[in-house]
Coordinates of C-alpha atoms in Angstrom, one line a residue:
M1 CA -3.5 8.5 20.2
A2 CA -4.0 4.8 19.5
S3 CA -6.5 4.0 16.8
L4 CA -9.7 2.2 17.7
E5 CA -8.4 -1.2 16.6
Q6 CA -5.1 -0.6 18.4
A7 CA -7.0 0.3 21.6
V8 CA -9.1 -2.9 21.3
S9 CA -5.9 -4.9 20.8
Q10 CA -4.4 -3.4 23.9
V11 CA -7.3 -4.2 26.2
M12 CA -7.5 -7.7 24.7
S13 CA -3.7 -8.3 25.3
A14 CA -4.1 -7.3 28.9
A15 CA -7.0 -9.7 29.4
F16 CA -5.1 -12.6 27.7
A17 CA -2.1 -11.8 29.9
S18 CA -4.3 -12.0 33.0
V19 CA -5.5 -15.4 32.1
A20 CA -2.0 -16.6 31.1
G21 CA -0.6 -15.3 34.4
S22 CA 2.3 -13.7 32.5
D23 CA 3.6 -10.2 32.1
E24 CA 5.0 -11.1 28.7
A25 CA 3.3 -9.4 25.8
I26 CA 0.5 -11.5 24.4
N27 CA -1.0 -10.1 21.2
P28 CA -4.2 -11.8 20.0
R29 CA -5.2 -10.9 16.5
V30 CA -8.1 -8.4 16.4
H31 CA -10.0 -7.8 13.2
S32 CA -13.4 -6.7 11.9
S33 CA -16.2 -9.2 11.8
Q34 CA -19.6 -9.7 10.3
H35 CA -20.9 -11.0 13.7
A36 CA -19.7 -8.2 15.9
D37 CA -17.7 -4.9 15.8
F38 CA -14.5 -6.8 16.2
Q39 CA -13.4 -10.4 16.7
A40 CA -10.3 -11.6 18.6
D41 CA -8.4 -14.8 18.0
G42 CA -5.8 -16.2 20.3
A43 CA -7.7 -18.5 22.7
M44 CA -6.6 -21.6 20.7
G45 CA -2.9 -20.8 21.0
L46 CA -3.1 -20.0 24.7
A47 CA -5.2 -23.2 25.3
K48 CA -2.3 -25.3 24.0
Q49 CA 0.0 -23.7 26.5
L50 CA -2.3 -24.1 29.5
G51 CA -3.8 -27.5 28.6
Q52 CA -7.4 -26.3 28.5
S53 CA -10.0 -26.1 25.8
P54 CA -10.1 -22.9 23.7
R55 CA -13.7 -22.1 24.7
E56 CA -12.7 -22.3 28.4
I57 CA -9.8 -19.9 27.8
A58 CA -12.0 -17.6 25.8
A59 CA -14.6 -17.5 28.6
L60 CA -11.9 -16.6 31.1
V61 CA -10.7 -13.8 28.9
V62 CA -14.2 -12.5 28.6
E63 CA -14.6 -12.6 32.4
H64 CA -11.4 -10.6 32.9
L65 CA -12.3 -8.2 30.1
L66 CA -15.7 -7.3 31.6
A67 CA -14.2 -6.9 35.1
S68 CA -11.6 -4.5 33.8
R69 CA -12.5 -0.8 34.3
G70 CA -10.3 0.2 31.4
A71 CA -11.9 -2.3 29.1
S72 CA -15.4 -1.4 30.1
A73 CA -14.9 2.1 29.0
L74 CA -14.4 0.7 25.5
I75 CA -16.2 -2.6 25.3
E76 CA -20.0 -2.8 25.5
N77 CA -20.3 -6.5 25.2
A78 CA -18.0 -9.6 24.8
S79 CA -19.0 -13.2 24.1
V80 CA -17.5 -16.5 23.1
A81 CA -18.3 -17.7 19.6
G82 CA -17.4 -20.9 17.7
P83 CA -14.4 -22.9 18.9
G84 CA -13.0 -20.0 20.9
F85 CA -13.3 -16.7 19.1
I86 CA -14.3 -13.7 21.1
N87 CA -16.8 -11.3 19.7
L88 CA -16.6 -7.7 20.8
D89 CA -19.0 -4.8 20.6
I90 CA -17.8 -1.2 21.2
N91 CA -20.0 1.1 23.3
N92 CA -21.4 4.3 21.8
A93 CA -19.8 6.5 24.3
A94 CA -16.3 5.4 23.1
L95 CA -17.3 6.1 19.5
N96 CA -18.7 9.5 20.4
Q97 CA -15.5 10.4 22.3
R98 CA -13.2 9.3 19.5
L99 CA -15.2 11.0 16.8
G100 CA -15.2 14.2 18.9
D101 CA -11.4 14.0 19.0
I102 CA -11.1 14.1 15.2
I103 CA -14.0 16.4 14.3
D104 CA -11.6 19.4 13.9
D105 CA -8.5 17.3 13.0
E106 CA -7.6 18.1 9.4
R107 CA -5.6 14.8 9.2
I108 CA -8.3 12.5 10.8
A109 CA -5.8 11.2 13.4
V110 CA -3.0 10.4 10.9
P111 CA 0.1 12.0 12.4
L112 CA 2.5 14.2 10.3
I113 CA 6.0 12.8 10.7
S114 CA 8.2 15.5 12.2
P115 CA 11.5 16.5 10.6
Q116 CA 13.4 15.1 13.7
S117 CA 11.5 11.8 13.8
P118 CA 13.5 8.6 13.2
E119 CA 10.6 7.5 11.1
K120 CA 11.2 10.2 8.6
Q121 CA 12.8 8.9 5.4
T122 CA 14.3 10.2 2.2
I123 CA 12.4 8.3 -0.5
V124 CA 13.2 8.3 -4.3
V125 CA 10.3 7.4 -6.6
D126 CA 11.3 6.4 -10.1
Y127 CA 8.3 6.6 -12.4
S128 CA 6.7 7.5 -15.8
A129 CA 9.9 7.3 -17.9
P130 CA 8.9 8.1 -21.5
N131 CA 11.4 8.2 -24.4
V132 CA 12.7 11.3 -26.0
A133 CA 11.3 11.9 -29.6
K134 CA 8.4 9.4 -28.9
E135 CA 4.9 10.3 -27.9
M136 CA 3.6 9.1 -24.5
H137 CA 1.1 6.3 -25.0
V138 CA -1.2 4.1 -22.9
G139 CA 1.9 2.1 -21.8
H140 CA 3.0 5.1 -19.7
L141 CA -0.4 5.4 -18.0
R142 CA 0.0 3.1 -15.0
S143 CA 3.6 4.0 -14.1
T144 CA 2.6 7.7 -14.1
I145 CA -0.6 7.3 -12.1
I146 CA 0.7 4.8 -9.6
G147 CA 4.0 6.7 -9.1
D148 CA 2.0 10.0 -8.6
A149 CA -0.1 8.3 -5.9
C150 CA 3.0 7.0 -4.1
V151 CA 4.5 10.5 -4.1
R152 CA 1.3 12.1 -2.9
L153 CA 0.9 9.6 0.0
L154 CA 4.5 9.7 1.2
Q155 CA 4.7 13.5 1.0
W156 CA 1.4 13.8 2.9
L157 CA 2.9 11.6 5.7
G158 CA 5.9 13.9 6.0
H159 CA 8.7 12.1 4.2
D160 CA 11.2 13.8 2.0
V161 CA 10.2 12.5 -1.5
I162 CA 12.5 12.9 -4.5
R163 CA 10.8 12.4 -7.8
H164 CA 12.9 10.9 -10.6
N165 CA 11.6 10.6 -14.2
H166 CA 14.2 8.3 -15.8
I167 CA 13.5 9.3 -19.5
G168 CA 15.2 7.5 -22.4
D169 CA 17.5 10.3 -23.7
W170 CA 20.6 8.5 -24.8
G171 CA 21.8 5.7 -27.1
T172 CA 22.3 4.8 -30.8
P173 CA 18.8 6.0 -32.0
F174 CA 19.9 9.6 -31.4
G175 CA 22.4 9.5 -34.3
M176 CA 19.5 8.7 -36.6
L177 CA 17.2 11.4 -35.0
I178 CA 19.8 14.1 -35.1
E179 CA 20.6 13.5 -38.8
H180 CA 16.9 13.5 -39.6
L181 CA 16.6 16.9 -37.8
I182 CA 19.5 18.3 -39.8
D183 CA 17.9 17.1 -43.1
M184 CA 14.5 18.6 -42.2
G185 CA 15.9 21.9 -40.9
E186 CA 15.9 23.1 -37.3
A187 CA 12.9 25.4 -37.8
Q188 CA 10.6 22.8 -39.3
A189 CA 11.8 20.1 -37.0
T190 CA 11.3 22.3 -33.9
H191 CA 7.7 23.2 -35.1
E192 CA 6.8 19.5 -35.7
L193 CA 8.1 18.5 -32.2
S194 CA 6.6 21.5 -30.5
V195 CA 3.0 20.6 -31.5
G196 CA 3.6 17.1 -30.1
D197 CA 3.9 15.2 -33.4
L198 CA 6.8 13.1 -32.0
N199 CA 5.8 9.8 -33.5
S200 CA 5.8 11.2 -37.1
F201 CA 9.2 12.6 -36.5
Y202 CA 10.6 9.3 -35.2
R203 CA 8.9 7.2 -37.9
A204 CA 10.3 9.3 -40.7
A205 CA 13.8 9.0 -39.2
R206 CA 13.4 5.3 -38.9
Q207 CA 12.1 4.8 -42.5
K208 CA 15.0 6.9 -43.8
F209 CA 17.5 4.8 -41.8
D210 CA 16.1 1.5 -43.1
A211 CA 16.0 2.7 -46.7
D212 CA 19.1 4.8 -47.2
N213 CA 22.6 3.3 -46.7
S214 CA 24.3 6.7 -46.8
F215 CA 21.9 7.9 -44.1
Q216 CA 22.9 4.9 -42.0
V217 CA 26.5 5.8 -42.3
R218 CA 25.8 9.4 -41.3
A219 CA 23.7 8.3 -38.4
R220 CA 26.4 5.9 -37.0
S221 CA 29.0 8.6 -37.4
R222 CA 26.7 11.0 -35.5
V223 CA 26.5 8.6 -32.6
V224 CA 30.3 8.6 -32.3
L225 CA 30.2 12.4 -32.3
L226 CA 27.5 12.5 -29.6
Q227 CA 29.4 10.1 -27.4
S228 CA 32.6 11.9 -27.8
G229 CA 31.0 15.2 -26.8
D230 CA 31.0 17.1 -30.1
A231 CA 29.6 20.6 -29.3
E232 CA 27.3 20.9 -32.3
T233 CA 26.0 17.4 -32.0
L234 CA 25.3 18.0 -28.3
R235 CA 23.4 21.2 -29.1
L236 CA 21.1 19.4 -31.5
W237 CA 20.7 16.5 -29.1
K238 CA 19.6 19.0 -26.4
L239 CA 17.1 20.6 -28.8
L240 CA 15.5 17.2 -29.3
I241 CA 15.3 16.7 -25.5
E242 CA 13.9 20.1 -24.7
Q243 CA 11.1 19.8 -27.3
S244 CA 10.2 16.3 -26.0
Q245 CA 10.3 17.4 -22.4
S246 CA 8.0 20.3 -23.2
Y247 CA 5.5 17.9 -24.7
F248 CA 5.8 15.5 -21.7
V249 CA 5.1 18.3 -19.3
S250 CA 1.9 19.3 -21.3
V251 CA 0.6 15.7 -20.9
Y252 CA 1.5 15.7 -17.2
E253 CA -0.4 19.0 -16.7
R254 CA -3.5 17.4 -18.4
M255 CA -3.2 14.3 -16.2
D256 CA -3.0 16.5 -13.1
V257 CA 0.1 14.8 -11.7
L258 CA 2.9 16.3 -9.7
L259 CA 5.5 15.9 -12.5
D260 CA 6.5 19.4 -13.7
G261 CA 9.8 18.9 -15.5
S262 CA 12.1 19.5 -12.6
E263 CA 12.5 15.8 -11.9
F264 CA 13.8 14.7 -15.3
M265 CA 16.7 12.4 -14.7
G266 CA 17.4 10.8 -18.1
E267 CA 19.9 8.0 -18.8
S268 CA 22.4 10.7 -19.9
A269 CA 22.4 12.2 -16.3
Y270 CA 24.4 9.1 -15.2
N271 CA 27.0 9.2 -18.1
D272 CA 29.8 10.6 -15.9
M273 CA 29.0 8.1 -13.1
L274 CA 29.4 5.0 -15.3
K275 CA 33.1 4.6 -15.2
P276 CA 33.4 5.4 -11.4
T277 CA 30.7 2.8 -10.8
L278 CA 32.6 0.2 -12.7
E279 CA 35.8 1.1 -11.0
E280 CA 34.3 0.7 -7.6
L281 CA 32.8 -2.7 -8.5
E282 CA 36.3 -3.7 -9.8
E283 CA 37.9 -2.6 -6.5
K284 CA 35.5 -4.9 -4.7
N285 CA 36.3 -7.8 -6.9
L286 CA 32.8 -8.1 -8.2
I287 CA 33.6 -7.8 -12.0
V288 CA 34.3 -10.9 -14.0
E289 CA 35.4 -10.7 -17.7
S290 CA 33.3 -12.8 -20.0
D291 CA 33.9 -12.9 -23.7
G292 CA 35.5 -9.5 -23.6
A293 CA 32.7 -7.9 -21.5
D294 CA 32.8 -6.8 -17.9
C295 CA 30.1 -8.6 -16.0
L296 CA 28.7 -8.8 -12.5
Y297 CA 27.0 -12.0 -11.4
P298 CA 24.3 -11.3 -8.8
K299 CA 23.9 -14.3 -6.4
G300 CA 21.0 -16.6 -7.0
F301 CA 20.3 -15.8 -10.6
T302 CA 20.7 -18.4 -13.4
N303 CA 19.6 -18.9 -17.0
R304 CA 17.6 -21.8 -18.5
E305 CA 20.8 -23.9 -18.6
N306 CA 21.2 -23.2 -14.8
E307 CA 24.3 -21.1 -15.6
P308 CA 25.0 -17.9 -13.6
L309 CA 23.2 -15.0 -15.2
P310 CA 25.2 -11.8 -15.6
L311 CA 24.6 -8.1 -15.5
I312 CA 26.7 -6.7 -18.4
V313 CA 28.3 -3.6 -16.9
R314 CA 30.6 -2.8 -19.9
K315 CA 30.1 -4.3 -23.3
R316 CA 32.8 -6.0 -25.4
D317 CA 33.1 -2.8 -27.5
G318 CA 33.7 -0.7 -24.4
G319 CA 30.2 0.9 -24.3
F320 CA 28.0 0.9 -21.3
G321 CA 24.5 -0.6 -21.4
Y322 CA 21.3 0.0 -19.4
A323 CA 22.5 -2.3 -16.6
A324 CA 25.4 0.0 -16.0
T325 CA 23.1 3.0 -16.0
D326 CA 20.8 1.3 -13.5
L327 CA 23.7 0.4 -11.2
A328 CA 25.0 4.0 -11.4
A329 CA 21.5 5.3 -10.6
I330 CA 21.0 3.2 -7.5
R331 CA 24.5 4.0 -6.3
H332 CA 23.9 7.7 -6.8
R333 CA 20.5 7.6 -5.0
I334 CA 22.0 5.8 -2.0
Q335 CA 25.4 7.6 -1.7
A336 CA 24.6 11.1 -3.0
L337 CA 20.9 11.5 -2.1
A338 CA 21.0 9.4 1.1
A339 CA 17.8 7.6 0.1
N340 CA 16.4 5.2 2.7
R341 CA 13.8 3.8 0.4
I342 CA 13.8 3.6 -3.4
L343 CA 10.6 2.8 -5.3
Y344 CA 10.8 1.6 -8.9
V345 CA 7.3 2.0 -10.4
V346 CA 7.9 -0.2 -13.4
G347 CA 5.9 -2.9 -15.2
A348 CA 6.0 -6.6 -14.1
P349 CA 8.3 -7.7 -17.0
Q350 CA 11.2 -5.9 -15.4
K351 CA 11.0 -7.9 -12.1
Q352 CA 14.1 -10.1 -12.6
H353 CA 16.2 -7.3 -13.9
L354 CA 15.4 -5.1 -10.9
E355 CA 16.0 -7.9 -8.5
M356 CA 19.4 -8.4 -10.0
I357 CA 20.2 -4.7 -9.6
Y358 CA 19.1 -4.9 -6.0
E359 CA 21.2 -8.0 -5.3
A360 CA 24.2 -6.4 -7.0
S361 CA 23.7 -3.3 -4.8
R362 CA 23.7 -5.4 -1.7
M363 CA 26.8 -7.3 -2.8
S364 CA 28.5 -3.9 -3.4
G365 CA 27.7 -2.7 0.1
W366 CA 25.5 0.2 -1.2
L367 CA 22.1 -1.2 -0.2
L368 CA 22.3 -2.1 3.4
P369 CA 19.4 -2.7 6.0
P370 CA 17.3 -1.0 7.0
D371 CA 17.4 0.9 3.6
T372 CA 15.3 -0.8 0.9
A373 CA 14.8 -0.8 -2.9
E374 CA 11.3 -2.0 -4.0
H375 CA 9.7 -2.9 -7.3
I376 CA 6.2 -1.3 -7.4
S377 CA 5.1 -3.7 -10.1
F378 CA 2.0 -3.4 -12.2
G379 CA 0.1 -5.2 -14.9
S380 CA -1.0 -4.1 -18.3
V381 CA -4.0 -2.1 -19.6
M382 CA -6.1 -4.3 -21.8
G383 CA -8.8 -3.7 -24.5
A384 CA -12.2 -5.3 -24.5
D385 CA -10.8 -8.2 -26.4
G386 CA -8.4 -9.1 -23.6
K387 CA -5.4 -8.0 -25.6
M388 CA -3.1 -5.0 -25.1
L389 CA -5.2 -1.8 -25.6
K390 CA -4.9 -0.5 -29.2
S391 CA -6.5 2.2 -31.3
R392 CA -9.0 1.3 -34.1
S393 CA -6.1 1.4 -36.6
G394 CA -4.2 -1.1 -34.5
E395 CA -1.6 1.3 -33.2
T396 CA -0.8 1.9 -29.5
V397 CA -3.2 4.5 -28.1
K398 CA -1.7 7.9 -27.5
L399 CA -2.0 9.1 -24.0
G400 CA -3.1 12.6 -25.0
D401 CA -5.9 11.1 -27.2
L402 CA -7.1 8.9 -24.4
L403 CA -7.3 11.8 -21.9
T404 CA -9.2 14.0 -24.4
E405 CA -11.8 11.3 -25.0
A406 CA -12.2 10.8 -21.3
V407 CA -12.9 14.5 -20.7
D408 CA -15.3 14.7 -23.7
R409 CA -17.3 11.7 -22.5
A410 CA -17.4 13.1 -19.0
A411 CA -18.7 16.4 -20.4
A412 CA -21.5 14.6 -22.2
V413 CA -22.5 12.9 -18.9
I414 CA -22.5 16.2 -17.0
D415 CA -24.6 17.9 -19.7
E416 CA -27.2 15.2 -19.3
K417 CA -27.2 15.1 -15.5
N418 CA -26.7 18.8 -14.7
P419 CA -27.4 21.1 -17.7
D420 CA -27.6 24.1 -15.5
L421 CA -23.8 24.3 -14.8
D422 CA -22.3 27.4 -16.4
E423 CA -19.7 26.8 -19.2
E424 CA -16.6 27.4 -17.1
E425 CA -17.7 25.2 -14.2
R426 CA -18.8 22.6 -16.7
R427 CA -15.3 22.5 -18.2
K428 CA -13.6 22.2 -14.8
V429 CA -16.0 19.5 -13.7
A430 CA -15.5 17.6 -16.9
E431 CA -11.7 17.7 -16.5
A432 CA -11.9 16.6 -12.9
V433 CA -14.4 13.8 -13.6
G434 CA -12.8 12.5 -16.9
I435 CA -9.2 12.5 -15.7
G436 CA -10.3 11.3 -12.2
A437 CA -12.2 8.4 -13.8
V438 CA -9.1 7.2 -15.7
K439 CA -7.0 7.4 -12.6
Y440 CA -9.5 5.7 -10.4
A441 CA -10.1 2.9 -12.9
D442 CA -6.4 2.2 -12.7
L443 CA -5.8 2.6 -9.0
S444 CA -9.0 0.7 -7.9
V445 CA -7.6 -2.5 -9.4
E446 CA -4.9 -4.4 -7.6
R447 CA -1.8 -3.0 -9.3
T448 CA -0.2 -6.4 -10.1
R449 CA -3.2 -7.4 -12.2
D450 CA -4.1 -6.5 -15.8
Y451 CA -7.3 -4.6 -16.2
I452 CA -9.8 -3.9 -19.0
F453 CA -10.0 -0.2 -20.1
D454 CA -13.8 0.6 -20.4
F455 CA -14.9 4.2 -20.6
D456 CA -18.6 3.4 -20.0
Q457 CA -17.8 1.5 -16.8
M458 CA -15.2 4.0 -15.4
L459 CA -17.6 7.0 -16.0
A460 CA -20.6 5.4 -14.5
L461 CA -22.3 7.3 -11.6
E462 CA -23.1 4.1 -9.8
G463 CA -20.6 1.4 -8.6
N464 CA -17.0 1.6 -7.6
T465 CA -16.0 4.6 -9.8
A466 CA -14.5 8.0 -9.4
P467 CA -17.7 9.8 -10.5
Y468 CA -19.6 8.0 -7.7
L469 CA -17.1 9.1 -5.1
Q470 CA -17.0 12.6 -6.5
Y471 CA -20.7 12.8 -6.5
A472 CA -20.9 11.6 -2.9
Q473 CA -18.4 14.3 -1.9
A474 CA -20.4 17.0 -3.8
R475 CA -23.6 15.9 -2.2
I476 CA -22.2 16.3 1.3
Q477 CA -20.8 19.7 0.4
S478 CA -24.3 20.7 -0.8
I479 CA -25.7 19.6 2.6
L480 CA -23.1 21.6 4.5
R481 CA -23.8 24.7 2.3
Q482 CA -27.5 24.4 3.1
A483 CA -26.8 24.1 6.8
G484 CA -25.0 27.5 6.7
D485 CA -22.1 28.7 8.7
S486 CA -23.9 29.4 11.9
A487 CA -22.3 28.1 15.1
R488 CA -23.1 24.4 15.8
S489 CA -22.5 22.0 18.6
R490 CA -19.4 19.9 18.1
E491 CA -20.7 17.0 20.2
I492 CA -21.3 13.8 18.3
R493 CA -24.0 11.3 19.4
V494 CA -23.9 8.0 17.5
E495 CA -27.1 6.0 17.9
H496 CA -28.5 4.6 14.6
A497 CA -26.9 1.6 13.0
S498 CA -25.9 3.5 9.9
E499 CA -24.2 6.2 12.1
R500 CA -22.2 3.4 13.8
E501 CA -21.2 2.1 10.4
I502 CA -19.8 5.4 9.3
A503 CA -18.2 5.9 12.7
F504 CA -16.2 2.7 12.4
L505 CA -15.1 3.4 8.9
L506 CA -13.9 6.9 9.8
L507 CA -12.0 5.5 12.8
Q508 CA -10.4 2.9 10.6
F509 CA -8.7 5.6 8.4
P510 CA -5.4 5.8 10.3
D511 CA -4.9 2.0 10.3
M512 CA -5.7 1.8 6.6
I513 CA -3.2 4.6 5.8
E514 CA -0.5 2.8 7.9
Q515 CA -1.0 -0.4 6.0
L516 CA -1.0 1.4 2.7
T517 CA 2.3 3.1 3.4
E518 CA 4.0 -0.3 3.4
S519 CA 2.0 -2.1 0.7
L520 CA 1.4 0.8 -1.7
M521 CA -1.6 -1.2 -2.9
F522 CA -3.9 1.8 -3.7
N523 CA -6.9 -0.4 -4.5
R524 CA -7.3 -0.8 -0.7
L525 CA -7.7 3.0 -0.3
A526 CA -10.1 3.0 -3.3
N527 CA -12.2 0.3 -1.8
Y528 CA -12.2 2.0 1.6
L529 CA -13.4 5.2 0.0
Y530 CA -16.1 3.3 -1.9
D531 CA -17.2 1.6 1.3
L532 CA -17.4 5.0 3.1
A533 CA -19.4 6.6 0.2
T534 CA -21.9 3.8 0.2
A535 CA -22.2 3.8 4.0
F536 CA -22.9 7.6 3.8
S537 CA -25.6 6.9 1.2
R538 CA -27.3 4.5 3.6
F539 CA -26.8 6.9 6.5
Y540 CA -28.4 9.7 4.5
S541 CA -31.4 7.5 3.6
H542 CA -32.1 6.4 7.1
C543 CA -31.0 9.5 9.2
P544 CA -32.5 12.9 8.4
V545 CA -29.8 15.5 8.7
L546 CA -31.1 19.0 8.0
K547 CA -34.6 17.9 9.0
A548 CA -33.6 16.1 12.2
D549 CA -36.2 16.6 14.9
D550 CA -33.6 17.3 17.7
P551 CA -31.2 20.3 17.1
M552 CA -28.5 18.4 18.9
L553 CA -29.0 15.4 16.7
R554 CA -29.0 17.6 13.6
D555 CA -25.6 19.1 14.7
S556 CA -24.2 15.6 15.4
R557 CA -25.2 14.4 12.0
L558 CA -23.8 17.5 10.3
A559 CA -20.5 16.8 12.2
L560 CA -20.5 13.3 10.8
C561 CA -21.0 14.8 7.3
E562 CA -18.1 17.1 7.8
I563 CA -15.7 14.3 8.8
T564 CA -16.9 12.1 6.0
A565 CA -16.4 14.9 3.4
R566 CA -12.9 15.5 4.8
C567 CA -12.0 11.8 4.6
L568 CA -13.3 11.5 1.0
S569 CA -11.4 14.7 0.1
I570 CA -8.1 13.5 1.6
G571 CA -8.5 10.0 0.1
L572 CA -9.3 11.2 -3.4
G573 CA -6.4 13.7 -3.1
L574 CA -4.0 11.0 -2.2
L575 CA -5.1 9.2 -5.4
G576 CA -4.6 12.4 -7.4
I577 CA -8.3 12.9 -8.0
R578 CA -10.0 16.2 -7.6
A579 CA -13.3 16.4 -5.7
P580 CA -15.6 19.1 -7.3
Q581 CA -17.9 21.1 -4.9
K582 CA -20.7 20.7 -7.4
M583 CA -21.6 18.1 -10.0

């Protein structure tokens, strides 16, 4: 079924075509307006073709529109405004019919892509990416939250989504870490890592490396053993990885994201693919030797001296760097996983590097239209001073500490607002509200921008916050519980202005989701949900629900409550935010 906006566009196109005297598709732009339900542009363009004034063309379009039986079933009133815009008002009968169509639709008119559909894609999402033997910190917050929202949305639509967590688990620091593990003893090292004290372990290894020449020699020798596949060195390396991964998963569980450990694809996973990747690039004459290194020069990239900028595939010493790993990864995702769309949820500073990887992939013949690779870029999390968020001691904020503080603060707010909740329910609500507040504060900001991390603001019960949306959802659930489960009419009658406001927002949901699928700008979904919650607040103030005079009107308004609650629940779920039944 066409969405409301699409249906309006169709009848407007037909009216413009009648005036133009042409069967060719004419698509005037239809959009929401402060002056009417919708406004259509297009008269100015057609006026140039026909040699008439835009207002004359608009008047003819309105005449055809009102004479059309198909249009009159949808359009209540049409009028010319300004230099040739057309204002359109939708009739209540059309709103009632469309709301009736979605009252029992669990997806609110958003279709589920079938397995046989040509629209179905295999999508790889690369996100989070912490480093082994290092604790997750606030710098991992945005990649994890935005990546999780991408996965939830695309899975909900019906695509095959492959999650990749490209952790840093290879390289020269592991010689230092393994030697420190040996010095400490496996039992003690395992205990220290298992309780999540990864930073202390890494710092101690680094300090020893910087201060002890003999330790440096041992560490460098250990790197050679690791890269040559020495069995004992590999066993100790895997021990470091397993303990780190266990810690990562505990943080993901607390964050309530879909990462569970099955999606770890560290740098080491591509080791065996590095040489074949280089060989294929050599066969395609894309590798150029430069100062002993094997380089690939993506088209269109230059340095400050306007010289071609290379990707160093194999270094002068014969080792492979991160560019080789990234090339092997994208090659694997396209060739082995048959990915149609690859999303790299990575901070803005990696923009040029990723664009070079994409161009190299196109030059190699791996990345061909219509398949795409996209940088889902994001800004930084800032403190109140406008600088990168730090702890009071000046260190990078640990992600686990940040989540704990969010939940503790949420619990304090809940104790104040609803002290009657039992202990178990209070704990669950505090987790949902605290974690949800952190996620929403991130996702409600345009992801390419930096934002200020402010607990007081993100936990406020008023304004564009997760607690406000969660409270709106809980309030609707309370209304529905009070109404009981007795049979009700499923007919909707939209009459009051605040009912119409909610109706239009609910009927916009499919269009908003379609746009979100392409842009992955989740602030648009957040703003939509906020608009819906505030519209519901106005509706509830002006339109009695349980105490409506007419039983049919009561049932109609309860049906609006049901659809609104479902829309809020779906939207919050796509953002990875739980919606408690009580608050």
